[in-house]
Amino acid sequence: MNKRKVRQVVLPLITAIIWGSSFVTQSIGTNYLGCFSFNALRSVPAALSLLLLLCIMQRVRPRGKYSAEEKRALLRGGLVCGVLLTLGVNLQQFGMNSTSAGKAGFITALYIVLVPVFSIALGKRAGKRTWLCVAIALAGLYFLCFDGGSAVSLNGGDFSVFLCAFAFAAQILAVDHYVQKVDGIALSCAQFIVTAVLFGGGRVISGEQTTLEAIRGCLPYLLYMGVISSGVGYTLQILAQKDGDPAVVSLLLSLESFFAVVSGALFLHERMSLREYFGCALMLAAVILSQLPEKKSKAVESGEKA
């Protein structure tokens, strides 16, 4: 296997493990800090690590100064992506207060199915398989979150994480739009600066109390979320997508939800019922199916052969 194929497989797999295990650190972090405080403090090392990476890349591979248009695009992109990321992360963190890391990982993974659905609003056509994936994912969500009793109700934490999947889907589409105009790492750095400011403001407005002792106790988890999950994870994703097949990379990244369940079981001793595991299996099937490459139409194939 050549280096390109190794990078296409190994890097996104490592990223999926990092992102999946981050649900555990988020869950533990709720025991120390409130949602706004935790997310504000995790955004700072994320922005700093990406800023350091930008400086290193500038030394290794220098580039000219940003033009006025690129600066405006970076500012707009940072604000739009940062606001959407803030919304998604905050909903997810609130949900982690009353749901398990494994369930949160699988429900969050719905964004992979939602992205092509949202793309319809941008003028892109959704095929039959997209709607099939949505139907399978919703069925999985039902088995994962509803107990099957006569009274159908969604746990508050599950619903909060469910809403975060919509925010993440919108954020991914926004990143896809702005990354065509500016450097991807610079855009990510800008969005984390925005999240730090917004979460900090939310902490002040809500009157959330934070002690130095709580920050010290939560520091390892804040650094993991900021440096490893955000800085390292995002960089590995970029390197994997640089030369790799997008379908293969996305498929491997979708294993994030699987590693969330494994991490929750290993580190938090979480267990789910057979009904919930069946729901997880359905959602994972929908995620994987949504990432498989579409078969080319016969007309296209015949044109290529000609």
Tab-separated table of C-alpha atoms in Angstrom:
chain	number	residue	atom	x	y	z
A	1	MET	CA	0.000	0.000	0.000
A	2	ASN	CA	1.500	3.355	-1.043
A	3	LYS	CA	1.781	6.403	1.212
A	4	ARG	CA	-1.254	8.089	-0.329
A	5	LYS	CA	-3.536	5.129	0.438
A	6	VAL	CA	-2.096	4.774	3.936
A	7	ARG	CA	-2.839	8.446	4.611
A	8	GLN	CA	-6.341	8.079	3.168
A	9	VAL	CA	-7.136	5.228	5.569
A	10	VAL	CA	-5.020	5.801	8.701
A	11	LEU	CA	-5.502	9.562	9.188
A	12	PRO	CA	-9.323	9.645	9.062
A	13	LEU	CA	-9.425	6.521	11.231
A	14	ILE	CA	-7.306	8.260	13.881
A	15	THR	CA	-9.547	11.320	13.554
A	16	ALA	CA	-12.674	9.197	14.084
A	17	ILE	CA	-11.129	7.695	17.235
A	18	ILE	CA	-10.229	11.168	18.543
A	19	TRP	CA	-13.649	12.638	17.833
A	20	GLY	CA	-15.468	9.589	19.173
A	21	SER	CA	-13.501	9.588	22.431
A	22	SER	CA	-14.100	13.329	22.842
A	23	PHE	CA	-17.699	12.546	23.843
A	24	VAL	CA	-16.263	10.979	26.998
A	25	THR	CA	-14.252	14.093	27.873
A	26	GLN	CA	-17.334	16.248	27.239
A	27	SER	CA	-19.391	14.041	29.515
A	28	ILE	CA	-16.780	14.221	32.297
A	29	GLY	CA	-16.390	17.973	31.768
A	30	THR	CA	-20.047	18.538	32.727
A	31	ASN	CA	-19.133	17.423	36.270
A	32	TYR	CA	-16.720	20.363	36.641
A	33	LEU	CA	-17.967	23.285	34.577
A	34	GLY	CA	-21.170	24.708	33.168
A	35	CYS	CA	-21.803	24.470	29.434
A	36	PHE	CA	-20.800	28.042	28.579
A	37	SER	CA	-17.638	27.937	30.710
A	38	PHE	CA	-16.514	24.552	29.380
A	39	ASN	CA	-17.040	25.514	25.756
A	40	ALA	CA	-15.433	28.946	26.128
A	41	LEU	CA	-12.335	27.458	27.754
A	42	ARG	CA	-12.046	24.628	25.201
A	43	SER	CA	-12.259	27.127	22.330
A	44	VAL	CA	-9.195	29.065	23.519
A	45	PRO	CA	-6.622	26.231	23.183
A	46	ALA	CA	-8.317	25.210	19.913
A	47	ALA	CA	-7.793	28.683	18.420
A	48	LEU	CA	-4.241	28.947	19.800
A	49	SER	CA	-3.196	25.510	18.509
A	50	LEU	CA	-4.539	26.301	15.040
A	51	LEU	CA	-2.869	29.731	15.113
A	52	LEU	CA	0.436	28.032	15.982
A	53	LEU	CA	-0.112	25.592	13.106
A	54	LEU	CA	-0.705	28.510	10.731
A	55	CYS	CA	2.592	30.125	11.838
A	56	ILE	CA	4.484	26.866	11.314
A	57	MET	CA	2.972	26.393	7.866
A	58	GLN	CA	3.851	29.965	6.952
A	59	ARG	CA	7.494	29.248	7.837
A	60	VAL	CA	7.526	25.944	5.948
A	61	ARG	CA	5.493	27.049	2.947
A	62	PRO	CA	5.338	30.889	2.833
A	63	ARG	CA	2.412	32.543	1.101
A	64	GLY	CA	1.683	36.167	0.258
A	65	LYS	CA	-0.517	38.486	2.281
A	66	TYR	CA	-4.266	38.083	2.093
A	67	SER	CA	-5.992	40.367	-0.388
A	68	ALA	CA	-8.799	42.667	0.775
A	69	GLU	CA	-11.383	40.270	-0.654
A	70	GLU	CA	-9.781	37.277	1.082
A	71	LYS	CA	-9.799	39.168	4.390
A	72	ARG	CA	-13.499	39.964	4.007
A	73	ALA	CA	-14.253	36.342	3.080
A	74	LEU	CA	-12.289	35.117	6.111
A	75	LEU	CA	-14.157	37.531	8.386
A	76	ARG	CA	-17.571	36.561	7.014
A	77	GLY	CA	-16.704	32.865	7.022
A	78	GLY	CA	-15.347	32.988	10.562
A	79	LEU	CA	-18.503	34.715	11.810
A	80	VAL	CA	-20.992	32.460	9.995
A	81	CYS	CA	-19.182	29.202	10.740
A	82	GLY	CA	-18.396	30.326	14.297
A	83	VAL	CA	-22.029	31.145	15.097
A	84	LEU	CA	-23.245	27.803	13.714
A	85	LEU	CA	-20.482	25.905	15.510
A	86	THR	CA	-21.325	27.704	18.768
A	87	LEU	CA	-24.964	26.709	18.416
A	88	GLY	CA	-24.122	23.082	17.628
A	89	VAL	CA	-21.512	22.637	20.350
A	90	ASN	CA	-23.687	24.308	22.992
A	91	LEU	CA	-26.717	22.151	22.201
A	92	GLN	CA	-24.497	19.081	22.298
A	93	GLN	CA	-22.909	20.057	25.610
A	94	PHE	CA	-26.299	20.773	27.204
A	95	GLY	CA	-27.521	17.391	25.981
A	96	MET	CA	-24.515	15.633	27.510
A	97	ASN	CA	-25.859	16.569	30.948
A	98	SER	CA	-28.668	14.037	30.640
A	99	THR	CA	-27.700	11.499	27.958
A	100	SER	CA	-24.860	9.020	27.523
A	101	ALA	CA	-21.711	9.626	25.492
A	102	GLY	CA	-22.545	6.720	23.183
A	103	LYS	CA	-26.079	7.896	22.410
A	104	ALA	CA	-24.853	11.457	21.911
A	105	GLY	CA	-22.248	10.213	19.434
A	106	PHE	CA	-24.788	8.366	17.317
A	107	ILE	CA	-27.425	11.108	17.375
A	108	THR	CA	-24.804	13.717	16.442
A	109	ALA	CA	-23.766	11.536	13.489
A	110	LEU	CA	-27.128	12.360	11.900
A	111	TYR	CA	-25.460	15.487	10.490
A	112	ILE	CA	-23.778	13.278	7.870
A	113	VAL	CA	-27.214	12.267	6.577
A	114	LEU	CA	-28.649	15.795	6.962
A	115	VAL	CA	-25.927	17.496	4.888
A	116	PRO	CA	-27.168	16.177	1.504
A	117	VAL	CA	-30.749	16.920	2.557
A	118	PHE	CA	-29.849	20.527	3.406
A	119	SER	CA	-28.046	20.770	0.079
A	120	ILE	CA	-31.443	20.742	-1.624
A	121	ALA	CA	-31.917	24.331	-0.414
A	122	LEU	CA	-28.723	25.207	-2.281
A	123	GLY	CA	-30.089	23.849	-5.538
A	124	LYS	CA	-28.513	20.396	-5.374
A	125	ARG	CA	-30.666	17.396	-6.198
A	126	ALA	CA	-31.167	14.641	-3.626
A	127	GLY	CA	-31.470	11.103	-4.948
A	128	LYS	CA	-33.666	8.269	-3.723
A	129	ARG	CA	-30.818	6.876	-1.628
A	130	THR	CA	-30.608	10.108	0.367
A	131	TRP	CA	-34.245	9.820	1.423
A	132	LEU	CA	-33.725	6.126	2.179
A	133	CYS	CA	-30.822	7.078	4.483
A	134	VAL	CA	-33.004	9.659	6.229
A	135	ALA	CA	-35.759	7.076	6.767
A	136	ILE	CA	-33.293	4.496	8.161
A	137	ALA	CA	-31.653	7.112	10.410
A	138	LEU	CA	-35.014	8.231	11.810
A	139	ALA	CA	-35.958	4.607	12.474
A	140	GLY	CA	-32.647	4.146	14.285
A	141	LEU	CA	-33.252	7.323	16.290
A	142	TYR	CA	-36.636	5.969	17.348
A	143	PHE	CA	-35.188	2.698	18.665
A	144	LEU	CA	-32.279	4.536	20.296
A	145	CYS	CA	-34.263	7.248	22.080
A	146	PHE	CA	-37.820	5.960	22.601
A	147	ASP	CA	-38.578	3.178	25.050
A	148	GLY	CA	-41.402	1.706	22.956
A	149	GLY	CA	-44.063	2.427	25.565
A	150	SER	CA	-47.463	3.909	24.882
A	151	ALA	CA	-46.278	7.377	25.883
A	152	VAL	CA	-43.847	8.491	23.198
A	153	SER	CA	-41.464	11.086	24.621
A	154	LEU	CA	-37.933	12.180	23.813
A	155	ASN	CA	-35.401	12.638	26.603
A	156	GLY	CA	-34.433	16.321	26.915
A	157	GLY	CA	-30.741	15.544	26.466
A	158	ASP	CA	-31.401	13.381	23.404
A	159	PHE	CA	-33.523	16.140	21.850
A	160	SER	CA	-30.839	18.761	22.489
A	161	VAL	CA	-28.213	16.566	20.783
A	162	PHE	CA	-30.695	15.893	17.958
A	163	LEU	CA	-30.975	19.648	17.354
A	164	CYS	CA	-27.175	19.999	17.419
A	165	ALA	CA	-26.965	17.651	14.410
A	166	PHE	CA	-28.926	20.231	12.377
A	167	ALA	CA	-26.562	23.011	13.454
A	168	PHE	CA	-23.506	20.900	12.569
A	169	ALA	CA	-24.975	20.075	9.148
A	170	ALA	CA	-25.437	23.800	8.435
A	171	GLN	CA	-21.923	24.526	9.717
A	172	ILE	CA	-20.395	21.895	7.419
A	173	LEU	CA	-22.137	23.414	4.405
A	174	ALA	CA	-20.935	26.879	5.441
A	175	VAL	CA	-17.357	25.617	5.777
A	176	ASP	CA	-17.631	23.927	2.378
A	177	HIS	CA	-18.668	27.285	0.888
A	178	TYR	CA	-16.036	29.507	2.507
A	179	VAL	CA	-13.117	27.067	2.299
A	180	GLN	CA	-13.204	27.602	-1.467
A	181	LYS	CA	-12.243	31.235	-0.848
A	182	VAL	CA	-9.829	31.093	2.104
A	183	ASP	CA	-7.338	28.716	3.722
A	184	GLY	CA	-9.138	25.940	5.619
A	185	ILE	CA	-6.979	26.102	8.745
A	186	ALA	CA	-7.271	29.905	8.881
A	187	LEU	CA	-11.052	29.566	8.609
A	188	SER	CA	-11.120	27.003	11.409
A	189	CYS	CA	-8.950	29.249	13.600
A	190	ALA	CA	-11.277	32.205	12.946
A	191	GLN	CA	-14.388	30.211	13.810
A	192	PHE	CA	-12.903	29.055	17.121
A	193	ILE	CA	-12.053	32.666	18.012
A	194	VAL	CA	-15.715	33.513	17.384
A	195	THR	CA	-16.904	30.579	19.527
A	196	ALA	CA	-14.615	31.638	22.389
A	197	VAL	CA	-16.088	35.161	22.324
A	198	LEU	CA	-19.712	33.965	22.052
A	199	PHE	CA	-19.378	31.334	24.769
A	200	GLY	CA	-17.614	33.846	26.999
A	201	GLY	CA	-20.472	36.294	26.462
A	202	GLY	CA	-23.006	33.563	27.167
A	203	ARG	CA	-21.258	32.759	30.426
A	204	VAL	CA	-21.432	36.409	31.542
A	205	ILE	CA	-25.101	36.833	30.554
A	206	SER	CA	-26.200	33.576	32.192
A	207	GLY	CA	-24.244	34.348	35.363
A	208	GLU	CA	-22.625	30.920	35.273
A	209	GLN	CA	-20.249	30.474	38.192
A	210	THR	CA	-16.742	29.087	37.649
A	211	THR	CA	-14.074	28.440	40.261
A	212	LEU	CA	-10.334	28.146	39.734
A	213	GLU	CA	-10.437	24.753	41.425
A	214	ALA	CA	-13.028	23.507	38.929
A	215	ILE	CA	-10.926	24.751	35.998
A	216	ARG	CA	-7.840	22.974	37.366
A	217	GLY	CA	-9.798	19.739	37.745
A	218	CYS	CA	-11.193	20.027	34.213
A	219	LEU	CA	-7.941	21.200	32.578
A	220	PRO	CA	-6.941	17.818	31.043
A	221	TYR	CA	-10.354	17.499	29.401
A	222	LEU	CA	-10.301	21.106	28.160
A	223	LEU	CA	-6.884	20.586	26.588
A	224	TYR	CA	-7.969	17.323	24.993
A	225	MET	CA	-11.068	18.941	23.492
A	226	GLY	CA	-9.192	22.064	22.399
A	227	VAL	CA	-5.816	20.807	21.200
A	228	ILE	CA	-6.404	17.149	20.312
A	229	SER	CA	-10.047	17.018	19.189
A	230	SER	CA	-10.096	20.424	17.468
A	231	GLY	CA	-6.494	21.233	16.507
A	232	VAL	CA	-5.091	17.768	15.738
A	233	GLY	CA	-8.382	16.238	14.558
A	234	TYR	CA	-9.140	19.026	12.088
A	235	THR	CA	-5.568	18.996	10.722
A	236	LEU	CA	-5.625	15.223	10.177
A	237	GLN	CA	-8.940	15.578	8.363
A	238	ILE	CA	-7.442	18.173	5.998
A	239	LEU	CA	-4.372	16.020	5.304
A	240	ALA	CA	-6.550	12.985	4.620
A	241	GLN	CA	-8.833	14.856	2.229
A	242	LYS	CA	-5.944	16.477	0.366
A	243	ASP	CA	-5.156	13.403	-1.755
A	244	GLY	CA	-7.812	10.924	-0.694
A	245	ASP	CA	-11.135	9.839	-2.135
A	246	PRO	CA	-13.782	11.994	-0.369
A	247	ALA	CA	-16.200	9.049	-0.183
A	248	VAL	CA	-13.636	6.803	1.541
A	249	VAL	CA	-12.502	9.562	3.937
A	250	SER	CA	-16.085	10.484	4.877
A	251	LEU	CA	-16.947	6.827	5.380
A	252	LEU	CA	-14.075	6.364	7.831
A	253	LEU	CA	-14.866	9.618	9.637
A	254	SER	CA	-18.446	8.407	10.137
A	255	LEU	CA	-17.034	5.719	12.471
A	256	GLU	CA	-16.825	8.530	15.045
A	257	SER	CA	-20.221	7.404	16.366
A	258	PHE	CA	-19.006	3.813	16.789
A	259	PHE	CA	-15.951	4.938	18.759
A	260	ALA	CA	-18.193	7.142	20.917
A	261	VAL	CA	-20.073	4.027	22.064
A	262	VAL	CA	-16.835	2.061	22.581
A	263	SER	CA	-15.256	4.916	24.556
A	264	GLY	CA	-18.378	5.352	26.678
A	265	ALA	CA	-18.355	1.639	27.514
A	266	LEU	CA	-14.609	1.525	28.284
A	267	PHE	CA	-14.169	4.726	30.290
A	268	LEU	CA	-17.636	5.521	31.673
A	269	HIS	CA	-18.937	1.926	31.930
A	270	GLU	CA	-22.040	2.887	29.938
A	271	ARG	CA	-24.379	0.133	28.820
A	272	MET	CA	-27.358	0.202	26.484
A	273	SER	CA	-30.302	-2.126	25.941
A	274	LEU	CA	-30.592	-4.407	22.911
A	275	ARG	CA	-33.231	-2.020	21.560
A	276	GLU	CA	-30.793	0.899	21.799
A	277	TYR	CA	-27.965	-1.087	20.197
A	278	PHE	CA	-30.336	-1.960	17.336
A	279	GLY	CA	-31.041	1.751	16.933
A	280	CYS	CA	-27.296	2.434	16.836
A	281	ALA	CA	-26.855	-0.226	14.156
A	282	LEU	CA	-29.587	1.342	11.997
A	283	MET	CA	-28.108	4.835	12.362
A	284	LEU	CA	-24.608	3.586	11.550
A	285	ALA	CA	-25.993	1.815	8.475
A	286	ALA	CA	-27.664	5.060	7.340
A	287	VAL	CA	-24.457	7.032	7.885
A	288	ILE	CA	-22.319	4.527	5.963
A	289	LEU	CA	-24.863	4.195	3.159
A	290	SER	CA	-25.018	7.978	2.785
A	291	GLN	CA	-21.244	8.131	2.272
A	292	LEU	CA	-20.901	5.375	-0.349
A	293	PRO	CA	-20.178	6.708	-3.864
A	294	GLU	CA	-23.093	6.869	-6.260
A	295	LYS	CA	-23.015	4.532	-9.261
A	296	LYS	CA	-22.650	6.347	-12.534
A	297	SER	CA	-25.591	6.262	-14.855
A	298	LYS	CA	-25.440	4.016	-17.898
A	299	ALA	CA	-25.444	7.043	-20.163
A	300	VAL	CA	-22.370	8.460	-18.460
A	301	GLU	CA	-20.616	5.108	-18.475
A	302	SER	CA	-21.267	4.576	-22.164
A	303	GLY	CA	-19.991	8.082	-22.868
A	304	GLU	CA	-16.775	7.379	-20.993
A	305	LYS	CA	-16.220	4.110	-22.858
A	306	ALA	CA	-16.740	5.879	-26.145
